[in-house]
Coordinates of C-alpha atoms and ligand atoms in Angstrom, one line a residue:
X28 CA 121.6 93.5 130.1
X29 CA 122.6 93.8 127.1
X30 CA 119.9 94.5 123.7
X31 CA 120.3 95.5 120.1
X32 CA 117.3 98.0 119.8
X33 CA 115.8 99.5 117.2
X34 CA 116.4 103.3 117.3
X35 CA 115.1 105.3 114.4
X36 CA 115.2 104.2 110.9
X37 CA 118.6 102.8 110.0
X38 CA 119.8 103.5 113.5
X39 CA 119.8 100.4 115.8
X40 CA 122.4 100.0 118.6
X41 CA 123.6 96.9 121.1
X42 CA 122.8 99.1 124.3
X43 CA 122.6 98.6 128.2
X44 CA 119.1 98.2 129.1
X45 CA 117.1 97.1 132.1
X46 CA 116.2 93.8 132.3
X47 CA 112.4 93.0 131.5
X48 CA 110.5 91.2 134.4
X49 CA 108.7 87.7 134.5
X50 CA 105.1 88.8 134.4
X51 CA 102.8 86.6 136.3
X52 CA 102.1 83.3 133.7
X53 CA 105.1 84.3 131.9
X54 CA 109.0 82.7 131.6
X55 CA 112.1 84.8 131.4
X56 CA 114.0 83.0 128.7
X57 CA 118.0 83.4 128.5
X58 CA 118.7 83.9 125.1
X59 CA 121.2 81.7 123.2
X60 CA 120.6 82.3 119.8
X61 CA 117.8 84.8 117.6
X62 CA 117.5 84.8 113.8
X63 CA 117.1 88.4 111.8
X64 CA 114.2 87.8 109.5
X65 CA 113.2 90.5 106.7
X66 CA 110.4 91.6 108.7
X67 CA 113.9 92.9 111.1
X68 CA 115.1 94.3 108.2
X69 CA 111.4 96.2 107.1
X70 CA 112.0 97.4 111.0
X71 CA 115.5 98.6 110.8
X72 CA 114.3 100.6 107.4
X73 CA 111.9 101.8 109.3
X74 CA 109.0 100.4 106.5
X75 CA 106.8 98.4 109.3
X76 CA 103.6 99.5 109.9
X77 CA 103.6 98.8 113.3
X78 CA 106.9 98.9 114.9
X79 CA 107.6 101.8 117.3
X80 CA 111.2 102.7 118.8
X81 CA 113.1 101.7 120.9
X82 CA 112.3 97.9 120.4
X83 CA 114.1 95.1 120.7
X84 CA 113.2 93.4 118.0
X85 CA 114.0 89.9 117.2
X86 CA 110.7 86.9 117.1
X87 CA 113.4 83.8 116.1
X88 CA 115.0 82.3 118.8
X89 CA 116.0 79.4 121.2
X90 CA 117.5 79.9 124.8
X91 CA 117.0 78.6 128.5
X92 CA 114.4 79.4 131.1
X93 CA 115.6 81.1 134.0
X94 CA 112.9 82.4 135.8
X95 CA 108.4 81.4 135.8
X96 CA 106.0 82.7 137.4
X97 CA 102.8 80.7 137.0
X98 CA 99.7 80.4 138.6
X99 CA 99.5 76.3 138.0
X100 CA 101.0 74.0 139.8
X101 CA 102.3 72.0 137.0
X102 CA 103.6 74.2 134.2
X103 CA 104.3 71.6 131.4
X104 CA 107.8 73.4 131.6
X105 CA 110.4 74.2 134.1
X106 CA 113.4 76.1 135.2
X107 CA 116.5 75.1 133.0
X108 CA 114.4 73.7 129.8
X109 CA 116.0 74.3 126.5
X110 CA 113.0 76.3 124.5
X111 CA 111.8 77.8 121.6
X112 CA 108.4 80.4 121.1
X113 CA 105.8 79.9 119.1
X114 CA 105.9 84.1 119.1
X115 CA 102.3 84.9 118.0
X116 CA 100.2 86.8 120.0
X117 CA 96.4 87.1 118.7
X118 CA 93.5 88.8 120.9
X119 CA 91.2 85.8 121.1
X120 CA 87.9 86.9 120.7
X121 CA 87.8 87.9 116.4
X122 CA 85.9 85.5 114.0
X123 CA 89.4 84.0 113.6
X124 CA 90.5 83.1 117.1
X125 CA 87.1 81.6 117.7
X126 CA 87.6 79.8 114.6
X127 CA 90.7 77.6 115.3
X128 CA 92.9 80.3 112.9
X129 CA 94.7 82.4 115.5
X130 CA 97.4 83.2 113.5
X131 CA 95.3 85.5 110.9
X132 CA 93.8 87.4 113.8
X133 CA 92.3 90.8 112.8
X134 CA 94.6 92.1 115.3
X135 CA 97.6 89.8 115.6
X136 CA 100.9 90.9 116.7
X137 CA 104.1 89.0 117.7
X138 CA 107.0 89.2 120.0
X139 CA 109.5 91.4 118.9
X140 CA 107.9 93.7 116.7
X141 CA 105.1 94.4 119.0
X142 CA 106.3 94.2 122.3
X143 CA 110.4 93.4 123.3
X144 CA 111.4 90.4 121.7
X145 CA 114.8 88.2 121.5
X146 CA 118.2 90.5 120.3
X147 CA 118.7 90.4 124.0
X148 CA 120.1 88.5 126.7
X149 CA 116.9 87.9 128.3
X150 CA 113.1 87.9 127.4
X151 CA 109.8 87.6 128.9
X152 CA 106.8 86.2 127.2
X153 CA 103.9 84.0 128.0
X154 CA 104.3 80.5 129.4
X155 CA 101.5 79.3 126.4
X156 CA 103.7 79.9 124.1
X157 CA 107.0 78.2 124.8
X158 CA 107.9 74.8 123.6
X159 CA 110.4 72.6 124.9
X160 CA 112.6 71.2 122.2
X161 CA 114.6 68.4 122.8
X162 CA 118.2 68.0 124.0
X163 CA 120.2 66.6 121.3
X164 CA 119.1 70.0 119.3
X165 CA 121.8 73.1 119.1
X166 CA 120.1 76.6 120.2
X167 CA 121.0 77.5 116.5
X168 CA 119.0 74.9 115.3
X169 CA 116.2 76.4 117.8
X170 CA 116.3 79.6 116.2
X171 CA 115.7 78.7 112.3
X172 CA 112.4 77.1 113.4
X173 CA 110.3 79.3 112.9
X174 CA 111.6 80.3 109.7
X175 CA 111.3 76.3 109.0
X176 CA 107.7 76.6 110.2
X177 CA 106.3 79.2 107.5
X178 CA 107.7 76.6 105.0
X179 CA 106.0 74.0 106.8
X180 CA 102.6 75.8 107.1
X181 CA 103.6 76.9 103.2
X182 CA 103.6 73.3 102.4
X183 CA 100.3 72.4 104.4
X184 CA 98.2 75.3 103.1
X185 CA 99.5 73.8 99.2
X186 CA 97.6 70.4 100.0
X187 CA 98.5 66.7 99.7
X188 CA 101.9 66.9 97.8
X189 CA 101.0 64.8 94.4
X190 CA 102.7 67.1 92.6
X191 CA 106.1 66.2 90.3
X192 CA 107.4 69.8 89.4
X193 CA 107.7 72.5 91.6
X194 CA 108.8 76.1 91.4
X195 CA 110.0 78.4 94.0
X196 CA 110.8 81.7 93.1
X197 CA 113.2 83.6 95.8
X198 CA 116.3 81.7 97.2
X199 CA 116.2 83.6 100.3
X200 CA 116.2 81.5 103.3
X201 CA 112.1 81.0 103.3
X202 CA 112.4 79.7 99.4
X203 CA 115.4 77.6 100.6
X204 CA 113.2 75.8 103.4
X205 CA 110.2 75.5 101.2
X206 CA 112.8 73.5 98.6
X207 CA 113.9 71.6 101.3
X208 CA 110.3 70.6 102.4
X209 CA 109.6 69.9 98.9
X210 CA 112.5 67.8 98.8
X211 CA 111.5 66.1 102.2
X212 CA 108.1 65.2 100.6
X213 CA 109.7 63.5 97.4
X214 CA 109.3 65.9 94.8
X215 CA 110.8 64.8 92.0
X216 CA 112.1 68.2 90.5
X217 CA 112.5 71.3 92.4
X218 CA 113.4 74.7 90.2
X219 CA 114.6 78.0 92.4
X220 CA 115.0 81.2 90.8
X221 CA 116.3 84.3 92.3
X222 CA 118.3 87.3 90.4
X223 CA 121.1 87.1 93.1
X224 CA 124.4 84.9 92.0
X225 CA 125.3 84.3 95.2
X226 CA 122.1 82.8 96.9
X227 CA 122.2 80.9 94.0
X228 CA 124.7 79.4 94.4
X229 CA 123.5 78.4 97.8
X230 CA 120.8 76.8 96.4
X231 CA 123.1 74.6 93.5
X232 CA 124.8 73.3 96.8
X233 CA 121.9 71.9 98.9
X234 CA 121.3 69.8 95.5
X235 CA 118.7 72.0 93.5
X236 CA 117.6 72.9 89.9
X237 CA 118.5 76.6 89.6
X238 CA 117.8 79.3 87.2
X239 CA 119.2 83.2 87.7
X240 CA 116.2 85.6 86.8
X241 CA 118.7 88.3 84.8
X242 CA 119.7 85.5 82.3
X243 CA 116.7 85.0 81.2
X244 CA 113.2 83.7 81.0
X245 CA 111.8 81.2 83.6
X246 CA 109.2 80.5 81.9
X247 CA 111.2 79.1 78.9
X248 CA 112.9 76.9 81.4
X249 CA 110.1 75.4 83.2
X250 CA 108.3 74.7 79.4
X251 CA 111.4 73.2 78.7
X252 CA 111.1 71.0 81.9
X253 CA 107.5 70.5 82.0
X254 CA 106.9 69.8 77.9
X255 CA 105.3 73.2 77.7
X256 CA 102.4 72.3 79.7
X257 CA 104.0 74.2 83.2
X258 CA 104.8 73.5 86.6
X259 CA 102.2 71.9 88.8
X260 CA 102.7 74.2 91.9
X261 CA 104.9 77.4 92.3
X262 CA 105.4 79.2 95.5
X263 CA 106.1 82.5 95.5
X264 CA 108.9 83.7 97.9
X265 CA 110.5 86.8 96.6
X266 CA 108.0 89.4 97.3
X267 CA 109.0 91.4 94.6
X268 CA 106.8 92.8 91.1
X269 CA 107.9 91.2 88.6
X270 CA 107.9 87.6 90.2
X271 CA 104.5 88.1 91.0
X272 CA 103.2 89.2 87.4
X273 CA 104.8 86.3 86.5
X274 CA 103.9 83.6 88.5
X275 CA 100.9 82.3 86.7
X276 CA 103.0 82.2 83.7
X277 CA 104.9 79.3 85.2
X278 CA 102.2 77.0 86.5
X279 CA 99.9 74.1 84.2
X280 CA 96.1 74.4 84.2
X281 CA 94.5 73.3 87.0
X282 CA 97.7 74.6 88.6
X283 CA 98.4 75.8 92.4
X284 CA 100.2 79.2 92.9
X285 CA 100.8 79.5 96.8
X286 CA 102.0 83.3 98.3
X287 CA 104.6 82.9 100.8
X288 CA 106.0 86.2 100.8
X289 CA 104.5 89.4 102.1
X290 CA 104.6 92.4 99.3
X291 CA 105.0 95.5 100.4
X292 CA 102.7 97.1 98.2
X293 CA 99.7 95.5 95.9
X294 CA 101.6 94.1 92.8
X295 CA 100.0 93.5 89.5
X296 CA 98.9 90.0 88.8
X297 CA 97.7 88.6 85.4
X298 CA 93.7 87.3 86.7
X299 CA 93.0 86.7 82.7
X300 CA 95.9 83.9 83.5
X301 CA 93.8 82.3 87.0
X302 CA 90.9 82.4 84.9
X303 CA 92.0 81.0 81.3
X304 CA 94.3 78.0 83.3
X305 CA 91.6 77.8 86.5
X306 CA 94.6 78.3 88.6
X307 CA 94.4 78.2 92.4
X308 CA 95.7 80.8 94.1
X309 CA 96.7 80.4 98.0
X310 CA 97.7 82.7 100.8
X311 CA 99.2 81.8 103.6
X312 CA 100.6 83.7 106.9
X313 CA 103.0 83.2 109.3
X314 CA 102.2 79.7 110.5
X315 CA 99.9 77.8 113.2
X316 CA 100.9 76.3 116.2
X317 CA 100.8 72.6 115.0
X318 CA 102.8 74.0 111.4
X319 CA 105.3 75.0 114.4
X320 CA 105.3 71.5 116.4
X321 CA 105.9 69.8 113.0
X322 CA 108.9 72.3 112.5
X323 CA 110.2 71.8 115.8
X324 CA 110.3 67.5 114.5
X325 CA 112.1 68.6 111.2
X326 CA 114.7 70.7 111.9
X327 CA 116.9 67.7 113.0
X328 CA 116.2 66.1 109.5
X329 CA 117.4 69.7 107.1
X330 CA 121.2 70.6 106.2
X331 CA 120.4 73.9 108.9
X332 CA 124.0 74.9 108.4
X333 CA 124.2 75.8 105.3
X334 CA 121.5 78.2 105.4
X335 CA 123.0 80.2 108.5
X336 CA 125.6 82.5 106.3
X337 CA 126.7 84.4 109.4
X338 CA 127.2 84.2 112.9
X339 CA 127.1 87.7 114.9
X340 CA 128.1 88.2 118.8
X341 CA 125.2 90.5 120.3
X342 CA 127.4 93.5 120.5
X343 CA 128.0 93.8 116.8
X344 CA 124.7 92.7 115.7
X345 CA 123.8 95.4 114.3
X346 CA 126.1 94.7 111.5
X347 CA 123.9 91.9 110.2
X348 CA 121.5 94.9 109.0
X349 CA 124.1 96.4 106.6
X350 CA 125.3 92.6 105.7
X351 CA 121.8 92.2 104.6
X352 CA 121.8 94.9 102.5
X353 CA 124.6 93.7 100.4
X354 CA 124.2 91.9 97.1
X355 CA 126.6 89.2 98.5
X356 CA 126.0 86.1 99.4
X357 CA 123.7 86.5 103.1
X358 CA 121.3 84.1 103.8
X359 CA 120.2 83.3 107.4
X360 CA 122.1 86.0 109.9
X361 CA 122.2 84.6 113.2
X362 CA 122.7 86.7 116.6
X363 CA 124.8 84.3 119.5
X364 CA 124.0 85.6 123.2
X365 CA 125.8 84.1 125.8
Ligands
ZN13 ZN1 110.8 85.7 110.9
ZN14 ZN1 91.8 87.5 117.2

């Protein structure tokens, strides 16, 4: 069959590869459709911690079951089902799997990155995980859920959404769906930053408040917006230094700041700020299963199209990992298998 692997770092290559095989309790899925995430990109760079070549990455998808092996009768799906996969895969027996809070295992690890995952045309992986989605949704539409569900659990972990101005700093496609969310919950006013024209731009067009980092100050903005008192929640999405030492700049007392985005390395952050403002600071991870089953509900209700910027056939996909390395205007990258 046919896989983009990850090689070595930079190198990744569409190749011919054997097809995996449907473990017992497992599903081979044909693959339809499979996001690349920045964690595909941290991969490609060769900058995760844990990814080992050759891999076939790829943990955002949607396709068709062709094959299950299970060991129950009645498998809650079947041969021909239109899935996604809820692709976490935690060891069970830490203080957080005993817990109810699989998804921060000590030891978690997901499909793709830890073991084969989705740029290919067909995967294996447990039958727990898969969830049918229904038929009126496109396998595109499949493969942004789980992008859609870290917003989702985002906006969960945040709290009860009684909040009127909201910031979200990073219009990459995870700030995008945590605007949208926001917008789906009735915020009133929704400010995105970024310091990238283009993805700005992108973020004018699905209707919201925006403001380019390199033109200057956020904070005088959202003072402006807020009559100087601050906004009343700001998720961080961007991942980079200077958003985060600035992030409780932006928010009133009393204020939440809620992390979305994974830094690379420990970035300073002003704690005089959480103190003097008793701010509340959340992280939040991946997602949880039932952040995923309310994503899997949503999808059908969010413009999805105008966050998929290109649409690659498997044997060029690795071209999606220089295209996000541009400055132009790349949001989601999808990968079409068929
Ligand atoms: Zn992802
Ligand atoms: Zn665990």
């Amino acid at each position: 069959m046919k896989a983009l692997r990850y090689l070595a770092p930079n190198v990744a290559k569409t190749e011919n590869i054997e097809e995996p095989l449907c473990g017992q309790d497992e599903a081979l899925i044909r693959v339809h459709s499979a996001g690349i995430c920045g964690t595909d990109l941290a991969i490609f760079v060769g900058k995760h911690p844990r990814a080992k070549a050759p891999l076939v990455m790829g943990h955002e998808f949607a396709g068709e079951i062709v094959e299950i092996k299970s060991s129950e009768i009645d498998s809650e799906v079947t041969v021909g089902d239109k899935v996604t996969v809820y692709p976490l895969l935690s060891c069970g027996h830490c203080w957080a799997c005993k817990n109810g809070v699989s998804h921060v295992c000590r030891d978690l690890k997901l499909i793709g990155i830890d073991r084969d995952g989705a740029f290919a045309e067909y995967v294996n992986v447990p039958l727990d995980l898969i969830l049918k989605f229904p038929e009126d949704l496109t396998y595109d539409q499949g493969a942004l859920i789980e992008p859609l569900a870290v917003a989702v659990h985002a906006m969960e972990m945040a709290g009860e959404p009684d909040w009127q101005t909201a910031v979200v700093v990073g219009s990459g496609p995870i700030g995008l769906l945590v605007g949208l969310c926001l917008k789906h919950s009735g915020i009133e006013t929704t400010i995105i930053s970024d310091i990238n024209a283009h993805r700005l731009k992108r973020a004018e067009k699905l209707g919201f408040h925006t403001f380019n980092s390199t033109e200057g100050n956020l904070v005088d903005l959202v003072n402006e917006v807020t009559h100087k008192e601050g906004a009343d929640i700001v998720f961080e999405c961007a991942g980079s230094s200077p958003a985060a030492l600035q992030m409780c700049d932006l928010v009133r007392p009393r204020g939440k700041v809620i992390m979305v985005s994974v830094h690379k390395e420990p970035p300073p952050v002003d704690l005089r700020a959480i103190s003097f403002k008793e701010i509340t600071m959340v992280g939040t991870r991946v997602y949880t299963l039932s952040s995923y089953q309310k994503a899997l509900q949503m999808i059908k209700d969010l413009p999805f199209d105008a966050l998929i910027s290109h649409k690659l056939d498997i044997g060029n996909a690795a071209e999606g990992f220089e295209l996000m390395q541009k400055p132009e205007d790349v949001c989601k990258v999808i990968i079409n298998i068929s």
